[in-house]
Short mmCIF file of N, CA and C and ligand atoms in Angstrom, two decimals:
data_model
loop_
_atom_site.label_atom_id
_atom_site.label_comp_id
_atom_site.label_asym_id
_atom_site.label_seq_id
_atom_site.Cartn_x
_atom_site.Cartn_y
_atom_site.Cartn_z
N MET A 1 103.77 93.38 87.14
CA MET A 1 105.34 93.18 87.97
C MET A 1 104.87 91.90 89.17
N ALA A 2 105.81 91.19 89.36
CA ALA A 2 105.43 90.15 90.30
C ALA A 2 105.81 90.76 91.61
N ILE A 3 104.94 90.79 92.78
CA ILE A 3 105.81 91.12 94.17
C ILE A 3 106.52 89.92 94.60
N GLU A 4 107.48 90.39 95.26
CA GLU A 4 108.54 89.12 95.60
C GLU A 4 109.22 89.58 97.01
N ARG A 5 109.87 88.87 97.72
CA ARG A 5 110.44 88.85 98.86
C ARG A 5 112.00 88.39 98.56
N THR A 6 112.78 88.96 99.12
CA THR A 6 114.26 88.86 99.19
C THR A 6 115.20 88.74 100.43
N LEU A 7 116.11 88.20 100.62
CA LEU A 7 116.80 88.59 101.95
C LEU A 7 117.95 89.19 101.63
N SER A 8 117.79 90.04 102.69
CA SER A 8 119.19 91.20 102.63
C SER A 8 119.97 90.79 103.82
N ILE A 9 121.09 91.42 103.80
CA ILE A 9 121.99 91.55 105.16
C ILE A 9 123.13 92.83 105.02
N ILE A 10 122.90 93.28 106.16
CA ILE A 10 123.87 94.60 105.98
C ILE A 10 125.03 93.86 106.80
N LYS A 11 126.39 93.82 106.36
CA LYS A 11 127.32 93.07 106.75
C LYS A 11 127.98 93.87 107.91
N PRO A 12 129.10 93.23 108.72
CA PRO A 12 129.59 93.89 109.92
C PRO A 12 130.39 95.30 109.53
N ASP A 13 130.82 95.38 108.31
CA ASP A 13 131.57 96.58 108.00
C ASP A 13 130.33 97.75 108.18
N ALA A 14 129.33 97.71 107.28
CA ALA A 14 128.26 98.79 107.37
C ALA A 14 127.80 98.92 108.60
N VAL A 15 127.58 97.83 109.53
CA VAL A 15 126.99 97.96 111.03
C VAL A 15 127.99 98.89 111.59
N ALA A 16 129.07 98.62 111.50
CA ALA A 16 130.34 99.13 112.15
C ALA A 16 130.20 100.75 111.98
N LYS A 17 129.87 101.07 110.58
CA LYS A 17 130.05 102.33 110.34
C LYS A 17 128.85 103.19 110.66
N ASN A 18 128.17 102.58 111.39
CA ASN A 18 126.34 103.29 111.71
C ASN A 18 125.79 103.71 110.56
N VAL A 19 125.62 102.90 109.52
CA VAL A 19 124.79 103.58 108.30
C VAL A 19 123.57 102.60 108.20
N ILE A 20 123.09 101.58 109.15
CA ILE A 20 122.00 100.60 108.96
C ILE A 20 120.87 101.62 108.51
N GLY A 21 120.53 102.98 109.06
CA GLY A 21 119.41 103.52 108.60
C GLY A 21 119.63 104.19 107.11
N LYS A 22 120.65 104.66 106.97
CA LYS A 22 120.87 104.88 105.34
C LYS A 22 120.60 103.88 104.17
N ILE A 23 121.00 102.60 104.64
CA ILE A 23 120.70 101.71 103.98
C ILE A 23 119.31 101.27 103.64
N TYR A 24 118.71 101.28 104.91
CA TYR A 24 117.04 101.00 105.19
C TYR A 24 116.55 102.07 104.32
N SER A 25 116.97 103.51 104.49
CA SER A 25 116.33 104.63 103.46
C SER A 25 116.22 104.31 102.04
N ARG A 26 117.43 103.63 101.74
CA ARG A 26 117.50 103.54 100.15
C ARG A 26 116.52 102.34 99.68
N PHE A 27 116.20 101.21 100.62
CA PHE A 27 115.06 100.43 100.26
C PHE A 27 113.93 101.02 100.19
N GLU A 28 113.52 101.64 101.31
CA GLU A 28 112.33 102.27 101.75
C GLU A 28 112.18 103.36 100.34
N THR A 29 112.85 104.17 99.94
CA THR A 29 112.51 105.12 99.01
C THR A 29 112.85 104.49 97.76
N ASN A 30 112.93 103.27 97.57
CA ASN A 30 112.85 102.72 96.24
C ASN A 30 111.82 101.42 95.97
N GLY A 31 110.90 101.72 97.07
CA GLY A 31 109.81 100.82 96.57
C GLY A 31 110.00 99.17 97.47
N LEU A 32 110.96 99.04 98.37
CA LEU A 32 111.00 98.06 99.14
C LEU A 32 110.56 98.10 100.39
N LYS A 33 110.00 97.21 101.06
CA LYS A 33 109.30 97.45 102.56
C LYS A 33 110.30 96.24 103.14
N ILE A 34 110.37 96.59 104.54
CA ILE A 34 111.28 95.73 105.38
C ILE A 34 109.98 94.93 106.14
N VAL A 35 109.82 93.93 105.82
CA VAL A 35 108.88 92.97 106.52
C VAL A 35 109.22 91.92 107.59
N ALA A 36 110.33 91.93 107.57
CA ALA A 36 111.19 91.14 108.62
C ALA A 36 112.50 91.65 109.17
N SER A 37 113.25 91.66 110.38
CA SER A 37 114.44 92.16 110.63
C SER A 37 114.86 91.76 111.76
N LYS A 38 116.37 91.22 112.00
CA LYS A 38 116.68 91.20 113.21
C LYS A 38 118.38 91.19 113.16
N MET A 39 118.71 91.73 114.21
CA MET A 39 120.09 92.00 114.53
C MET A 39 120.86 90.65 114.75
N ALA A 40 122.12 90.21 114.59
CA ALA A 40 122.51 88.88 115.04
C ALA A 40 124.04 89.03 114.69
N TRP A 41 124.97 88.20 115.59
CA TRP A 41 126.34 88.17 115.35
C TRP A 41 126.18 86.54 115.45
N LEU A 42 126.52 86.34 114.10
CA LEU A 42 126.77 84.86 113.57
C LEU A 42 127.74 84.03 114.23
N SER A 43 127.46 82.89 114.20
CA SER A 43 128.54 81.91 114.63
C SER A 43 129.30 81.56 113.37
N ALA A 44 130.59 81.12 113.50
CA ALA A 44 131.35 80.42 112.42
C ALA A 44 130.21 79.26 111.56
N GLN A 45 129.65 78.49 112.17
CA GLN A 45 128.78 77.37 111.62
C GLN A 45 127.58 78.06 111.14
N GLU A 46 126.93 79.02 111.43
CA GLU A 46 125.74 79.58 110.80
C GLU A 46 126.13 80.25 109.44
N ALA A 47 127.51 81.13 109.86
CA ALA A 47 127.80 81.77 108.35
C ALA A 47 128.13 80.72 107.48
N GLY A 48 128.86 79.61 108.05
CA GLY A 48 129.40 78.91 107.13
C GLY A 48 128.13 77.98 106.12
N GLN A 49 127.39 77.84 107.13
CA GLN A 49 126.30 77.16 106.45
C GLN A 49 125.32 78.15 105.58
N PHE A 50 125.41 79.33 105.86
CA PHE A 50 124.56 80.37 105.23
C PHE A 50 125.35 80.27 103.35
N TYR A 51 126.70 80.14 103.53
CA TYR A 51 127.21 80.45 102.42
C TYR A 51 127.73 79.54 101.90
N ALA A 52 127.20 78.06 102.32
CA ALA A 52 127.58 76.79 101.96
C ALA A 52 127.97 76.63 100.40
N VAL A 53 127.00 77.46 99.58
CA VAL A 53 127.28 77.10 98.26
C VAL A 53 128.69 77.46 97.81
N HIS A 54 129.35 78.55 98.52
CA HIS A 54 130.66 78.95 98.29
C HIS A 54 131.73 78.04 98.78
N LYS A 55 131.50 76.89 99.35
CA LYS A 55 132.57 76.34 100.39
C LYS A 55 133.89 75.96 99.66
N GLU A 56 133.81 75.55 98.47
CA GLU A 56 134.88 75.31 97.65
C GLU A 56 135.71 76.50 97.06
N ARG A 57 134.99 77.57 97.57
CA ARG A 57 135.95 78.54 96.90
C ARG A 57 137.09 79.23 97.58
N PRO A 58 138.06 79.86 97.07
CA PRO A 58 139.25 80.28 97.63
C PRO A 58 138.81 81.20 98.76
N PHE A 59 137.93 81.72 98.31
CA PHE A 59 137.50 82.94 99.37
C PHE A 59 136.65 82.82 100.72
N PHE A 60 136.30 81.23 100.70
CA PHE A 60 135.33 80.82 101.71
C PHE A 60 135.87 81.27 102.99
N LYS A 61 137.15 81.22 103.45
CA LYS A 61 137.19 81.08 104.66
C LYS A 61 137.32 82.65 105.16
N ASP A 62 137.84 83.68 104.03
CA ASP A 62 137.69 84.90 104.58
C ASP A 62 136.48 85.37 104.55
N LEU A 63 135.47 84.89 103.97
CA LEU A 63 134.27 85.19 103.63
C LEU A 63 133.42 84.99 105.06
N VAL A 64 133.73 83.98 105.50
CA VAL A 64 132.99 83.25 107.03
C VAL A 64 133.75 84.11 107.66
N ASP A 65 135.14 84.24 108.10
CA ASP A 65 135.90 85.23 109.02
C ASP A 65 135.43 86.55 108.97
N PHE A 66 135.00 87.16 108.02
CA PHE A 66 134.62 88.58 108.17
C PHE A 66 133.08 88.61 108.43
N MET A 67 132.26 87.61 107.81
CA MET A 67 130.74 87.73 108.60
C MET A 67 130.69 87.49 109.96
N ILE A 68 131.76 87.04 110.46
CA ILE A 68 131.53 86.74 111.97
C ILE A 68 132.40 87.78 112.85
N SER A 69 132.62 88.73 112.16
CA SER A 69 133.67 89.79 112.67
C SER A 69 133.15 90.79 113.58
N GLY A 70 131.70 90.71 113.57
CA GLY A 70 130.59 91.76 114.36
C GLY A 70 129.49 91.60 113.94
N PRO A 71 128.50 92.14 114.53
CA PRO A 71 126.97 91.90 114.36
C PRO A 71 126.76 92.19 112.62
N VAL A 72 125.60 91.73 112.29
CA VAL A 72 124.94 91.86 111.22
C VAL A 72 123.53 92.26 111.51
N MET A 73 123.01 92.99 110.31
CA MET A 73 121.35 93.23 110.22
C MET A 73 121.03 92.43 109.07
N ILE A 74 119.78 91.58 109.61
CA ILE A 74 119.24 90.66 108.41
C ILE A 74 117.80 91.05 108.31
N GLN A 75 117.35 91.26 107.07
CA GLN A 75 115.98 91.73 106.80
C GLN A 75 115.32 91.17 105.63
N VAL A 76 114.07 91.12 105.58
CA VAL A 76 113.62 90.44 104.37
C VAL A 76 112.55 91.77 103.68
N LEU A 77 113.06 91.89 102.55
CA LEU A 77 112.57 93.01 101.59
C LEU A 77 111.37 92.39 100.72
N GLU A 78 110.30 93.30 100.85
CA GLU A 78 109.10 92.94 99.68
C GLU A 78 108.74 94.06 98.86
N GLY A 79 108.82 93.88 97.84
CA GLY A 79 108.23 94.68 96.68
C GLY A 79 108.23 94.14 95.43
N GLU A 80 107.77 95.13 94.17
CA GLU A 80 107.83 94.60 93.05
C GLU A 80 109.14 94.23 92.49
N ASN A 81 109.49 92.99 91.90
CA ASN A 81 110.72 92.83 91.50
C ASN A 81 111.60 92.84 92.71
N ALA A 82 111.28 92.60 94.03
CA ALA A 82 112.32 92.56 95.03
C ALA A 82 113.60 92.29 94.62
N ILE A 83 113.84 91.01 94.02
CA ILE A 83 115.31 90.49 94.23
C ILE A 83 115.96 91.19 93.28
N ALA A 84 115.76 91.62 91.93
CA ALA A 84 116.45 92.50 91.02
C ALA A 84 116.64 93.85 91.33
N LYS A 85 115.62 94.22 92.09
CA LYS A 85 115.65 95.90 92.75
C LYS A 85 116.85 95.91 93.55
N ASN A 86 116.44 94.78 94.45
CA ASN A 86 117.45 94.93 95.67
C ASN A 86 118.99 94.75 95.03
N ARG A 87 119.39 93.83 93.90
CA ARG A 87 120.64 93.81 93.54
C ARG A 87 121.08 95.05 92.91
N GLU A 88 120.03 95.61 92.00
CA GLU A 88 120.51 96.98 91.35
C GLU A 88 120.92 98.08 92.42
N LEU A 89 119.94 98.12 93.71
CA LEU A 89 120.66 99.30 94.63
C LEU A 89 121.88 98.70 95.50
N MET A 90 122.21 97.39 95.71
CA MET A 90 123.52 97.03 95.80
C MET A 90 124.57 97.52 95.35
N GLY A 91 124.51 97.22 93.67
CA GLY A 91 125.60 97.42 92.97
C GLY A 91 126.54 96.11 92.82
N ALA A 92 127.63 96.11 92.04
CA ALA A 92 128.50 95.09 91.65
C ALA A 92 129.02 94.46 93.23
N THR A 93 129.49 93.20 93.09
CA THR A 93 129.88 92.50 94.36
C THR A 93 131.24 93.04 94.71
N ASP A 94 131.99 93.53 93.74
CA ASP A 94 133.15 94.37 94.01
C ASP A 94 133.09 95.72 93.78
N PRO A 95 133.01 96.43 95.04
CA PRO A 95 132.58 97.84 95.17
C PRO A 95 133.42 98.80 94.02
N LYS A 96 134.37 98.42 93.63
CA LYS A 96 135.32 99.09 92.89
C LYS A 96 134.85 98.84 91.24
N LYS A 97 133.84 98.14 91.18
CA LYS A 97 133.12 98.00 89.93
C LYS A 97 131.71 98.40 89.97
N ALA A 98 131.29 98.71 91.36
CA ALA A 98 129.70 99.17 91.51
C ALA A 98 129.59 100.34 90.96
N ASP A 99 128.43 100.63 90.01
CA ASP A 99 127.85 102.01 89.77
C ASP A 99 127.96 103.08 90.74
N PRO A 100 128.04 104.47 90.31
CA PRO A 100 128.06 105.34 91.29
C PRO A 100 126.68 105.45 91.83
N GLY A 101 126.56 105.76 93.20
CA GLY A 101 125.16 105.74 93.91
C GLY A 101 124.76 104.62 94.17
N THR A 102 125.20 103.27 93.96
CA THR A 102 124.84 102.20 94.87
C THR A 102 125.45 101.99 96.24
N ILE A 103 124.88 101.05 96.76
CA ILE A 103 125.00 100.86 98.26
C ILE A 103 126.39 100.69 98.29
N ARG A 104 127.04 99.46 97.75
CA ARG A 104 128.50 99.41 97.63
C ARG A 104 129.37 100.35 97.15
N ALA A 105 129.12 101.01 96.16
CA ALA A 105 129.95 102.06 95.73
C ALA A 105 129.95 103.32 96.77
N ASP A 106 129.06 103.49 97.56
CA ASP A 106 128.85 104.46 98.55
C ASP A 106 129.48 104.03 99.98
N PHE A 107 129.37 102.84 100.12
CA PHE A 107 129.50 102.44 101.71
C PHE A 107 130.55 101.24 101.95
N ALA A 108 131.07 100.69 100.81
CA ALA A 108 131.85 99.24 100.93
C ALA A 108 133.21 99.75 100.30
N GLU A 109 134.24 98.89 101.12
CA GLU A 109 135.62 99.08 100.85
C GLU A 109 136.58 98.07 100.00
N SER A 110 135.89 96.70 99.91
CA SER A 110 136.24 95.72 99.28
C SER A 110 135.41 94.92 98.98
N ILE A 111 135.85 93.78 98.30
CA ILE A 111 135.21 92.52 97.78
C ILE A 111 134.53 91.92 99.03
N ASP A 112 135.48 91.77 99.94
CA ASP A 112 135.08 91.13 101.35
C ASP A 112 134.07 91.80 102.13
N ALA A 113 134.69 93.15 102.44
CA ALA A 113 133.87 93.83 103.39
C ALA A 113 133.05 94.73 102.34
N ASN A 114 132.03 94.31 101.62
CA ASN A 114 131.28 94.87 100.58
C ASN A 114 129.80 95.09 101.05
N ALA A 115 129.48 95.38 102.62
CA ALA A 115 128.35 96.50 103.07
C ALA A 115 126.98 95.42 103.07
N VAL A 116 126.72 94.77 101.81
CA VAL A 116 125.41 94.23 101.69
C VAL A 116 125.55 92.77 100.97
N HIS A 117 124.44 91.75 101.45
CA HIS A 117 124.36 90.58 100.80
C HIS A 117 122.99 90.81 100.31
N GLY A 118 122.56 90.21 99.01
CA GLY A 118 121.11 90.05 98.35
C GLY A 118 121.12 88.79 97.94
N SER A 119 120.09 88.27 98.01
CA SER A 119 119.75 86.97 97.32
C SER A 119 119.95 87.16 95.83
N ASP A 120 120.55 86.15 95.13
CA ASP A 120 120.61 86.15 93.50
C ASP A 120 119.59 85.78 92.92
N GLY A 121 118.50 85.38 93.17
CA GLY A 121 117.32 84.67 92.21
C GLY A 121 116.41 83.99 93.36
N ALA A 122 115.22 83.65 92.54
CA ALA A 122 114.01 83.25 93.39
C ALA A 122 114.25 82.17 94.22
N ASP A 123 114.95 81.25 93.81
CA ASP A 123 115.30 79.81 94.52
C ASP A 123 116.12 80.29 96.19
N THR A 124 117.30 81.03 95.54
CA THR A 124 118.05 81.24 96.62
C THR A 124 117.05 82.21 97.85
N ALA A 125 116.51 83.05 97.09
CA ALA A 125 115.88 84.21 98.10
C ALA A 125 114.88 82.96 98.95
N ALA A 126 114.28 81.96 98.69
CA ALA A 126 113.33 80.84 99.43
C ALA A 126 114.26 80.17 100.39
N VAL A 127 115.42 79.94 100.07
CA VAL A 127 116.29 79.08 100.83
C VAL A 127 117.01 80.15 101.97
N GLU A 128 117.15 81.24 101.48
CA GLU A 128 117.78 82.24 102.42
C GLU A 128 117.02 82.78 103.41
N ILE A 129 115.66 83.02 103.02
CA ILE A 129 114.58 83.63 103.90
C ILE A 129 114.41 82.54 104.81
N GLY A 130 114.11 81.36 104.65
CA GLY A 130 113.72 80.13 105.55
C GLY A 130 114.97 79.95 106.26
N PHE A 131 116.40 80.21 106.08
CA PHE A 131 117.46 79.89 106.94
C PHE A 131 117.03 81.04 108.02
N PHE A 132 117.19 82.19 107.84
CA PHE A 132 117.04 83.25 108.95
C PHE A 132 115.78 83.50 109.57
N PHE A 133 114.59 83.17 108.82
CA PHE A 133 113.26 83.52 109.18
C PHE A 133 112.65 82.15 109.00
N PRO A 134 112.77 81.07 109.98
CA PRO A 134 111.93 79.88 109.42
C PRO A 134 110.46 79.97 109.84
N GLY A 135 109.53 79.51 108.69
CA GLY A 135 108.46 79.46 108.67
C GLY A 135 107.83 80.88 107.98
N MET A 136 108.50 81.75 107.48
CA MET A 136 108.12 83.04 106.64
C MET A 136 108.26 82.49 105.37
N ASN A 137 107.23 82.44 104.66
CA ASN A 137 107.05 82.15 103.28
C ASN A 137 107.95 83.10 102.23
N VAL A 138 107.92 82.66 101.23
CA VAL A 138 108.49 83.48 99.95
C VAL A 138 106.92 84.21 99.51
N PHE A 139 106.77 85.40 99.47
CA PHE A 139 105.80 86.10 99.20
C PHE A 139 105.31 85.84 97.67
N SER A 140 103.79 85.40 97.48
CA SER A 140 103.49 85.10 96.16
C SER A 140 102.46 86.11 95.36
N GLY A 141 102.42 87.09 95.72
CA GLY A 141 101.77 88.03 95.33
C GLY A 141 100.38 88.44 95.99
N ARG A 142 99.72 89.61 95.96
CA ARG A 142 98.56 89.85 96.80
C ARG A 142 97.61 90.35 95.49
P1 LIG B 1 127.89 88.15 98.95
O1 LIG B 1 126.81 88.83 97.91
O2 LIG B 1 127.69 88.23 100.37
O3 LIG B 1 127.95 86.65 98.36
C1 LIG B 1 129.44 85.93 98.85
C2 LIG B 1 130.06 87.05 98.85
O4 LIG B 1 131.57 86.28 99.06
C3 LIG B 1 130.47 88.26 98.31
O5 LIG B 1 129.11 89.01 98.47
C4 LIG B 1 131.80 88.69 98.64
O6 LIG B 1 131.62 89.52 99.77
C5 LIG B 1 132.74 87.50 99.10
N1 LIG B 1 133.64 87.28 97.86
C6 LIG B 1 134.90 87.37 97.87
N2 LIG B 1 135.66 87.27 97.02
C7 LIG B 1 134.82 87.10 95.89
C8 LIG B 1 134.87 86.85 94.54
N3 LIG B 1 135.98 86.38 94.34
N4 LIG B 1 133.74 86.67 93.85
C9 LIG B 1 132.37 86.63 94.82
N5 LIG B 1 132.28 86.88 95.82
C10 LIG B 1 133.51 87.07 96.78
#
């Protein structure tokens, strides 16, 4: 299995709930290492640029407004099949549809306030890691 890196964001709702540690624990107990991290309060420009792929979607403004409503915790996770593994741990985008025991089922309230973001594929992971951690390469195995 491939060792990968993926970008994860703990969103303002989960930071405000004081569950960064609980979410980190889920990563760590499921074989994902935190290899970079920083807390940030994003500007509208940064959030809009990060989510530029969604800029034509009806939820774009609400998404940006929510992402700048408080600090976020941003990390790079590394491990076997890290991209899919992180998405499995997060659960479905809409917490009402997320499987029991997933991060979103346990910590999220709504599709906007959905606790976490995770890259959805290898190309996206490369772009998203570079966005927040410039100069950090996507891991290619050891
Ligand atoms: P995230 O994984 O961060 O990627 C884009 C975000 O847009 C998503 O999580 C949701 O929080 C938000 N969003 C709001 N409405 C929708 C929707 N209808 N479909 C997908 N994402 C949505």
